[in-house]
Short mmCIF file of C-alpha atoms in Angstrom, two decimals:
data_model
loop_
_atom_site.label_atom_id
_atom_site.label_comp_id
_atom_site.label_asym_id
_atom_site.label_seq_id
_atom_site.Cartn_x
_atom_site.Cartn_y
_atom_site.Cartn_z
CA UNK A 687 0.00 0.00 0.00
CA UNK A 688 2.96 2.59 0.44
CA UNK A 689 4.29 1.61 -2.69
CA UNK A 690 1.05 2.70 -4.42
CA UNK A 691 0.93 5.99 -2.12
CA UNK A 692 4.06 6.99 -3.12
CA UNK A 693 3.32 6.66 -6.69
CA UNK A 694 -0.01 8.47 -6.41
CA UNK A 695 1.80 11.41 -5.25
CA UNK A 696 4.73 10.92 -7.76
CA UNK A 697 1.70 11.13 -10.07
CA UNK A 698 0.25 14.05 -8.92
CA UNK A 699 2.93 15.94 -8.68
CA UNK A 700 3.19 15.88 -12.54
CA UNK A 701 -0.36 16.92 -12.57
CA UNK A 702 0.54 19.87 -9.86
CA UNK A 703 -2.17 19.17 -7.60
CA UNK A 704 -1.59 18.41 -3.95
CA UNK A 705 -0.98 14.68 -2.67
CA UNK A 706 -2.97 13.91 0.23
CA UNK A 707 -3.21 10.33 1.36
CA UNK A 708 -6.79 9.37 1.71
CA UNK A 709 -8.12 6.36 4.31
CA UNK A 710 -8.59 2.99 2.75
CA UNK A 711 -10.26 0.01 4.67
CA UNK A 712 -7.15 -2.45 4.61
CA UNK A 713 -8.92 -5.24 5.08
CA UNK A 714 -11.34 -4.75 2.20
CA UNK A 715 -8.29 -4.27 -0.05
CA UNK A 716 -6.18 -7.12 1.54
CA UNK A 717 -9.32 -9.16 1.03
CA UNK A 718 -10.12 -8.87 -2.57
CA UNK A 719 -7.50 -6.58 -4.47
CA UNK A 720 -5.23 -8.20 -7.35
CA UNK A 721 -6.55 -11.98 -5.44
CA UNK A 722 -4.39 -11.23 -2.64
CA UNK A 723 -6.28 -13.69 -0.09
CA UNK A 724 -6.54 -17.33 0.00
CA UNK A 725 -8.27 -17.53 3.14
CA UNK A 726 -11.59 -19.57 1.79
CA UNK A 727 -11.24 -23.17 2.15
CA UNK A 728 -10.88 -25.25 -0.50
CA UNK A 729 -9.11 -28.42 -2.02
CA UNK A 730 -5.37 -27.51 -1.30
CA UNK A 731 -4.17 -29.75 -4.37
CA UNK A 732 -6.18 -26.62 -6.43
CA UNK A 733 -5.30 -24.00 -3.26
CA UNK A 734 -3.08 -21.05 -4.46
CA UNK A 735 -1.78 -22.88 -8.03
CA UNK A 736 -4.42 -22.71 -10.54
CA UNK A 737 -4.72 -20.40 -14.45
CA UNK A 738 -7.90 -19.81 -15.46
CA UNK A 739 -8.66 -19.48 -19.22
CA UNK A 740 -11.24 -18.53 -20.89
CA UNK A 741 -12.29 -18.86 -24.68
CA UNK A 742 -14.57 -16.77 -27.30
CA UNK A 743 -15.42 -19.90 -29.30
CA UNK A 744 -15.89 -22.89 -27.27
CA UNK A 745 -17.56 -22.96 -24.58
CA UNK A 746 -15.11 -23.95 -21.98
CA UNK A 747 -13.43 -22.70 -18.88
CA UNK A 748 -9.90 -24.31 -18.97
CA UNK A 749 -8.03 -24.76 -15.42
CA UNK A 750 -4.26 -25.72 -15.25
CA UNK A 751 -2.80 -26.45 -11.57
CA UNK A 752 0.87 -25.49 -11.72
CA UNK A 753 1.74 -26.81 -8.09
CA UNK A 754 3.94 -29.95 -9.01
CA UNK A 755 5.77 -27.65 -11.78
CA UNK A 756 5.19 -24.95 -14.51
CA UNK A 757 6.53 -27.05 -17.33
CA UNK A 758 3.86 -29.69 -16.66
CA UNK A 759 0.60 -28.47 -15.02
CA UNK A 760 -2.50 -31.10 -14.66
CA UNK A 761 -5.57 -29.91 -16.16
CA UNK A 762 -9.64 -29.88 -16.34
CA UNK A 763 -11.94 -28.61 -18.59
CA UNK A 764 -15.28 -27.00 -17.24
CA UNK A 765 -18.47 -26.66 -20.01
CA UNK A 766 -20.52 -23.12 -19.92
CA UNK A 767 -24.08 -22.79 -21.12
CA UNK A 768 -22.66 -19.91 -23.23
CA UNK A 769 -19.95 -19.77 -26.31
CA UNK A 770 -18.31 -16.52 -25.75
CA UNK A 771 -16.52 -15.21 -22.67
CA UNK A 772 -13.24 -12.97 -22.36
CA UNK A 773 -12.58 -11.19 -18.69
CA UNK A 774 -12.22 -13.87 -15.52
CA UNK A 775 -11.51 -13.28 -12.27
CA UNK A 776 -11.13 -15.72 -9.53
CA UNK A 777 -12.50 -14.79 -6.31
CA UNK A 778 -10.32 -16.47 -3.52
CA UNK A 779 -12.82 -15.30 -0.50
CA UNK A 780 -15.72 -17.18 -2.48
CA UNK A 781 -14.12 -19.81 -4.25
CA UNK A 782 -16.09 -18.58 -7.38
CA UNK A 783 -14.87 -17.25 -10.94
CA UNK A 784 -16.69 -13.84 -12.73
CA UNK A 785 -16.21 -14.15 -16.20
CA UNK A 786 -17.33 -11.74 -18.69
CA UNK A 787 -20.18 -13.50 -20.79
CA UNK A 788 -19.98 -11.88 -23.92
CA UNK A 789 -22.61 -14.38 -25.84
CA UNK A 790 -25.32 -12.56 -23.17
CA UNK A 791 -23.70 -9.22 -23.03
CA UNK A 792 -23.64 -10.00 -19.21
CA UNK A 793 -21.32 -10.70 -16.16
CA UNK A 794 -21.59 -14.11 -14.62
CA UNK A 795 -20.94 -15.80 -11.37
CA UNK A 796 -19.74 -19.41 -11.27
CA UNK A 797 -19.35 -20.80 -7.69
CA UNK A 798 -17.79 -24.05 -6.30
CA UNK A 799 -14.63 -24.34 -8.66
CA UNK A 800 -12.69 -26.37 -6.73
CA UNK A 801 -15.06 -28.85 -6.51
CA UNK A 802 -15.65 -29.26 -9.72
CA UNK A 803 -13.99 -32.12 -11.37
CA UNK A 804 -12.95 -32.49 -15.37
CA UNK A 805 -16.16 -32.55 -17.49
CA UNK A 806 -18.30 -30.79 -15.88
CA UNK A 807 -20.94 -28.40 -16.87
CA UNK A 808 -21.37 -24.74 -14.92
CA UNK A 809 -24.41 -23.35 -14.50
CA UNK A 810 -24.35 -19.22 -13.70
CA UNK A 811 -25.13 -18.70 -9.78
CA UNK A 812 -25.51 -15.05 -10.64
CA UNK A 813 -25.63 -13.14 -13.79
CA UNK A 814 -25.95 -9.35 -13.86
CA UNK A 815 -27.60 -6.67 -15.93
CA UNK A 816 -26.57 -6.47 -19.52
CA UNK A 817 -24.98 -3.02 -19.71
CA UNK A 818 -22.48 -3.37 -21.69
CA UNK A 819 -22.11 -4.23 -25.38
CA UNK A 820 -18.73 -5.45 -26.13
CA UNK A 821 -17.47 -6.86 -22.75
CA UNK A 822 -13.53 -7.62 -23.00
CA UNK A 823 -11.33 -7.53 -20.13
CA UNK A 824 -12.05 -7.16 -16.35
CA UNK A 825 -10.16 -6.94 -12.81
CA UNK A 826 -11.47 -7.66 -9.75
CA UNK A 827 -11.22 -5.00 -6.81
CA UNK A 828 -12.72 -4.64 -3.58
CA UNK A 829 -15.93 -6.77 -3.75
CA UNK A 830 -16.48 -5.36 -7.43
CA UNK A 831 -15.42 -6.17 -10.46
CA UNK A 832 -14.71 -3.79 -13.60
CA UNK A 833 -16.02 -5.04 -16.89
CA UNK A 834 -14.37 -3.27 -20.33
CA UNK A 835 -17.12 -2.28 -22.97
CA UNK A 836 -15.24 -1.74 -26.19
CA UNK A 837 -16.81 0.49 -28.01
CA UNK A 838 -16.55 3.98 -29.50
CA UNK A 839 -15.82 5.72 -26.92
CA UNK A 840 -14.58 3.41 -24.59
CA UNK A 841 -16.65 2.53 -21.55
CA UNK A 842 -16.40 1.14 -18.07
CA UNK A 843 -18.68 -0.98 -16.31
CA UNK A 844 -18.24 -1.81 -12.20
CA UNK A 845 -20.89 -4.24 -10.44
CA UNK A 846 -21.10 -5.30 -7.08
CA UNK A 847 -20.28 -8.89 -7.24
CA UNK A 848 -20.81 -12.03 -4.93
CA UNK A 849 -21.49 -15.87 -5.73
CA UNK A 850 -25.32 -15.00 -5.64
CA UNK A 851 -25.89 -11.57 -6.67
CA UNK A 852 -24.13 -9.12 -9.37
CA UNK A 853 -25.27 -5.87 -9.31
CA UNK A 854 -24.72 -2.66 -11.65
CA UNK A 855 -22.69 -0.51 -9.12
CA UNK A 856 -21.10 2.37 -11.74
CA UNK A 857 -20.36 3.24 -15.52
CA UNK A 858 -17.85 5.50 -16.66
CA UNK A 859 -17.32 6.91 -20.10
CA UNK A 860 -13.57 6.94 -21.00
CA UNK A 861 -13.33 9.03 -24.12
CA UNK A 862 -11.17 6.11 -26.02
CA UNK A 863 -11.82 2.69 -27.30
CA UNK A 864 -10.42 0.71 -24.02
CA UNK A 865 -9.61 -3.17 -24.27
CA UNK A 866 -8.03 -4.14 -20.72
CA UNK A 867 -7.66 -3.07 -17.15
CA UNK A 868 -6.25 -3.39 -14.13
CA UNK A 869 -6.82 -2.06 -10.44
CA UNK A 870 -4.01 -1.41 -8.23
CA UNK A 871 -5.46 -0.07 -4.45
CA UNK A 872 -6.99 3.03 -5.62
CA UNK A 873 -6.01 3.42 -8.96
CA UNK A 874 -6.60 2.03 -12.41
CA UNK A 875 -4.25 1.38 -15.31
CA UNK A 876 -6.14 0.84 -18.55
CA UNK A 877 -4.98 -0.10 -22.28
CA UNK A 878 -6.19 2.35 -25.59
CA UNK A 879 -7.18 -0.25 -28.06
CA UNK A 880 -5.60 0.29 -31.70
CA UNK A 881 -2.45 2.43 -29.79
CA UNK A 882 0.68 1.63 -28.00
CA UNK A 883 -0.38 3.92 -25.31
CA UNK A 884 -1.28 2.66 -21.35
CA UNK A 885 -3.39 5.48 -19.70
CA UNK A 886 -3.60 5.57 -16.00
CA UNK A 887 -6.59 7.06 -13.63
CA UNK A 888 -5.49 8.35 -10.20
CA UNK A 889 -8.07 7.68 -7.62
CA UNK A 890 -10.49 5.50 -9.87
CA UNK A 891 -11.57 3.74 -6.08
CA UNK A 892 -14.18 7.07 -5.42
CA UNK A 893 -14.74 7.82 -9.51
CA UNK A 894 -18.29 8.83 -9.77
CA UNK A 895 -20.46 7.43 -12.53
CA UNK A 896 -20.63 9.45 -16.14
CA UNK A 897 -16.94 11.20 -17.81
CA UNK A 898 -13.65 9.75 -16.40
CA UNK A 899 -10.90 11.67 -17.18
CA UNK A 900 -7.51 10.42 -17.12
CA UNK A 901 -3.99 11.20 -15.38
CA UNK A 902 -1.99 10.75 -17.29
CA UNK A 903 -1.12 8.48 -20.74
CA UNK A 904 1.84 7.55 -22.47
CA UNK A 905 3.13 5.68 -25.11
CA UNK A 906 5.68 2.34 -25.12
CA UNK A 907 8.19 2.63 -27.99
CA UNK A 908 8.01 -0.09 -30.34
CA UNK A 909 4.60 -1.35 -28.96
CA UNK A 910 2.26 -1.98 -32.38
CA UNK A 911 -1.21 -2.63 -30.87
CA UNK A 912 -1.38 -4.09 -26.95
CA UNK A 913 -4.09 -5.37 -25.49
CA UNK A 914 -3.38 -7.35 -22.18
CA UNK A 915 -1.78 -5.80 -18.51
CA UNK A 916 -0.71 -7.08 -15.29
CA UNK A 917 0.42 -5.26 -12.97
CA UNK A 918 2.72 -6.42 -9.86
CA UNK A 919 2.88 -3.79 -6.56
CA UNK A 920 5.36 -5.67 -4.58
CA UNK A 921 7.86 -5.87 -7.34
CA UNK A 922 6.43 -2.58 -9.29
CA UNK A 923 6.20 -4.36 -12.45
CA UNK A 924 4.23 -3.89 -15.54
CA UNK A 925 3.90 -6.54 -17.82
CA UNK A 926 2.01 -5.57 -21.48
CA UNK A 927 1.26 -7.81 -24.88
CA UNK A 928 1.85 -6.49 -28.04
CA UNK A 929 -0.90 -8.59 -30.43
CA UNK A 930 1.10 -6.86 -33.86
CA UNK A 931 -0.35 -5.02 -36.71
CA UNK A 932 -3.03 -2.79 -35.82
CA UNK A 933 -5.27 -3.04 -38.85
CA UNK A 934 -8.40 -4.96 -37.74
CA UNK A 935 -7.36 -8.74 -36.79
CA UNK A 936 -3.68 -9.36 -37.07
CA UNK A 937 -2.61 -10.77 -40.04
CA UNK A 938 0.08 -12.09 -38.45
CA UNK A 939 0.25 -15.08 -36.33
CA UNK A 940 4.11 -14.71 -35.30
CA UNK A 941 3.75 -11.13 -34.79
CA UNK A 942 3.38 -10.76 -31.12
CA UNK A 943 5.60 -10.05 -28.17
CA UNK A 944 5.30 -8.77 -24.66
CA UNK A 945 7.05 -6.15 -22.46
CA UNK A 946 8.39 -6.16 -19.23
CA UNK A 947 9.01 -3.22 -17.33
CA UNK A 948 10.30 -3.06 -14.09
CA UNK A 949 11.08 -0.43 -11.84
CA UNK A 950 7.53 0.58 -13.72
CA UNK A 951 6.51 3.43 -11.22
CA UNK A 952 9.47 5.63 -11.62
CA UNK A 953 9.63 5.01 -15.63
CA UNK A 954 5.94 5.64 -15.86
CA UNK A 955 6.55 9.54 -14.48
CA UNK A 956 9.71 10.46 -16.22
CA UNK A 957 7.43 8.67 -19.36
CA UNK A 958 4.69 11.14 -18.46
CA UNK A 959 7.20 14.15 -19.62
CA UNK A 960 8.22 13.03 -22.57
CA UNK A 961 5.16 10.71 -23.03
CA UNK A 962 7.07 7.66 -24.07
CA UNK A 963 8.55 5.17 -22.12
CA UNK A 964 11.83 3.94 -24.26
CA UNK A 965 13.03 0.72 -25.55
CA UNK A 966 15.71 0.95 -23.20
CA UNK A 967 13.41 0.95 -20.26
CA UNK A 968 11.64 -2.67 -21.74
CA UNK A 969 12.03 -6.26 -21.85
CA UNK A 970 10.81 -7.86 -24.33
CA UNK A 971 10.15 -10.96 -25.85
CA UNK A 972 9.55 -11.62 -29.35
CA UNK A 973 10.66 -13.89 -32.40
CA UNK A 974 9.66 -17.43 -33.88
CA UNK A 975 10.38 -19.28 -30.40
CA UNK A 976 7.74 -17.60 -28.78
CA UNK A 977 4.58 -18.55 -30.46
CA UNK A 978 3.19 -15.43 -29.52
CA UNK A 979 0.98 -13.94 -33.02
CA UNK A 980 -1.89 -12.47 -30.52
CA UNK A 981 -1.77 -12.62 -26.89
CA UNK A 982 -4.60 -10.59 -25.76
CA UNK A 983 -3.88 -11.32 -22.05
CA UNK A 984 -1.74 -11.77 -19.67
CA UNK A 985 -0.92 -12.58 -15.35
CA UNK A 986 2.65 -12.50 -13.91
CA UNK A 987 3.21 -14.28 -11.00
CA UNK A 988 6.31 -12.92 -9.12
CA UNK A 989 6.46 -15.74 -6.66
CA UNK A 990 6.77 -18.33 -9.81
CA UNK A 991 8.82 -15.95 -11.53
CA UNK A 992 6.65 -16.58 -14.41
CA UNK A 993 4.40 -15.13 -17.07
CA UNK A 994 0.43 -16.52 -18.15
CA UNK A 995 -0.64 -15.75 -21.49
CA UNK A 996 -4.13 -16.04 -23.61
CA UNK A 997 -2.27 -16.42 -27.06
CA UNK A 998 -5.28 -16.14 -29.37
CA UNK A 999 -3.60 -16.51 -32.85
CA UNK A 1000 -2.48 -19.80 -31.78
CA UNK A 1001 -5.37 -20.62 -29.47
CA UNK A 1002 -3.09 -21.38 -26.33
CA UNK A 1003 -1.80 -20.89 -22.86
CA UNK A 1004 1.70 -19.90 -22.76
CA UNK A 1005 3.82 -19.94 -20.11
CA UNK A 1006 7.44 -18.09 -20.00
CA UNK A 1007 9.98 -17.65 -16.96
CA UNK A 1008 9.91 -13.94 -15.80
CA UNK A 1009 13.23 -12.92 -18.46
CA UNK A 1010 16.31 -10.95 -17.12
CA UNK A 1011 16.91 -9.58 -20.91
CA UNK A 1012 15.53 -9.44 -23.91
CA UNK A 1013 15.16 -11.88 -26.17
CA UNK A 1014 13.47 -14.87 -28.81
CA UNK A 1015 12.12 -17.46 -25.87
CA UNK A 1016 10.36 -20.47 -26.04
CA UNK A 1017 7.93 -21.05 -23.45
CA UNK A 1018 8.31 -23.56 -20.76
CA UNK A 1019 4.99 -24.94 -21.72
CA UNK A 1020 2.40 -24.47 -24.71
CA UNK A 1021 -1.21 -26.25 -24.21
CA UNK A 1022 -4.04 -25.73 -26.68
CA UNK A 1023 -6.92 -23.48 -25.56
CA UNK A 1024 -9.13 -23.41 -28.68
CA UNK A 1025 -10.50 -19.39 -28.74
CA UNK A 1026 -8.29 -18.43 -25.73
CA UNK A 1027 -9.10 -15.20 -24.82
CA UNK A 1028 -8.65 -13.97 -21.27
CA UNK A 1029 -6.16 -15.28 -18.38
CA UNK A 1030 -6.00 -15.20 -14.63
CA UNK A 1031 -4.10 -16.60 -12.03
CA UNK A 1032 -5.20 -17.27 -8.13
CA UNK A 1033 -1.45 -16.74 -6.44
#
């Protein structure tokens, strides 16, 4: 919590307004930002080492437990009464998964995961209202969760979520087509669809419905078209994809690449100067090893030193070792995901 604090104020003192550190219910946050507790009780051979994917096309909720190793996860397939679904979220507290059910323009509740065994089918426990029209990514704060609608202009959507009930809490309009996000304590980082550029919003936790305006936005040199973020506080790192030419679909399915950038705070405000953050400040991997053509999402896990991705072109789940330099990797391990769209991670 200092760590985002700090960069609040680092923030606003770009913006030349006064940094004043506002109370935050710890416990709240502790409980249900970024899936930092694992308190609910649950199977502990799926406790703390499970990637959720989901897919656009098929139907399914994959689940890979990478306890034993990252290089050779076990895995189960779940069936949904619905085709096509991009943002999940795992919800430690309830041992349920809200997944952004694009087929019914609607976000869903799915409870019991643990429990459920290869095979079986997953009937909704909640669904909420349909208020957005092109649902892509989502994060899960507090007891809410933030849906994506991409459309012209971009548009958030933030429900009240449990197992049982989803509720339409607040709806912001953005002013750009938006395609991911992520919520870090108070604050929200969010991608421009067809750019290289990540915008931030200071103090997104007390946003009131109708115009959000932004921070602060900036471009990544030599990013084509991204789509996915994770961001890590402890470590301060920002990890991004890079899905390749910007022209409608990519054309491309070798095309991709992510970046890594740590020390991500500090880089983010001298960025917000000169609006770019450099090549020089980025990791990145890309080349034929990687199989990466369009990975629209993306989780880093810092304790596994390791990096999730929903590779789309390729209709997989990647998995890469956190890199200490650039480079043309292979990934530890490449599974088939057919229509693999959104990732998550519950450690």
């Amino acid at each position: 919590m200092k760590t985002i604090q700090l960069f609040a104020c680092g923030v606003l003192a770009f913006t030349l307004t006064n940094c004043q550190t506002e109370s935050v219910d710890s416990s709240m946050i502790d409980g249900y930002n970024s899936k930092a507790s694992k308190s609910y009780e649950m199977d502990e051979a799926m406790k703390g080492h499970s990637v959720y994917v989901s897919s656009n096309t098929s139907g399914m909720l994959s689940i890979f437990n990478v306890q034993e190793a990252l290089e050779m996860p076990s895995m189960k397939v779940l069936s949904l009464p619905y085709m096509d679904a991009d943002g999940v979220e795992y919800d430690a507290n309830r041992d349920a998964i809200y997944q952004v059910n694009r087929s019914d323009k609607a976000l869903v509740a799915l409870s019991n995961i643990s429990e459920a065994m290869n095979g079986d089918v997953l009937i909704p426990t909640a669904m909420g209202p349909s208020t957005f029209e092109n649902g892509r990514g989502s994060d899960l704060y507090n007891n809410k969760v933030v849906v994506v609608d991409d459309v012209t202009p971009g548009k958030l959507v933030s429900y009240h979520v449990n197992e049982e009930v989803i509720s339409d809490f607040r709806q912001y309009h953005v002013g750009f087509e938006v395609w991911d996000v992520h919520v870090n304590g108070k604050d929200l980082w969010a991608i421009e669809d067809v750019s290289s550029n990540l915008v931030y919003f200071e103090n997104f936790h007390n946003a009131k419905s109708g115009d959000l305006m932004y921070t602060a936005k900036v471009a990544i040199e030599g990013l084509v078209r991204t789509h996915g973020l994770d961001y890590d506080a402890g470590t301060d790192t920002m990890v991004l994809t890079d899905i390749g030419s910007a022209s409608g679909m990519p054309t491309s399915a070798s095309d991709g690449a992510l970046i890594i950038i740590h020390d991500f705070s500090a880089k983010f405000m001298t960025a917000a100067e000169s609006g770019m953050i450099g090549l020089d400040d980025q990791i990145r991997i890309e080349g034929d090893l990687t199989e990466l053509g369009n990975p629209v999402d993306v989780a880093i896990s810092t304790d596994k030193h390791a990096i999730f991705v929903a590779e789309r072109a390729q209709q997989k789940l990647l998995i890469f070792d956190m890199p200490m330099s650039s480079g043309n990797y292979a990934p530890v391990y490449s599974s088939s995901v057919p229509g693999a769209s959104s990732v998550t991670i519950d450690f």
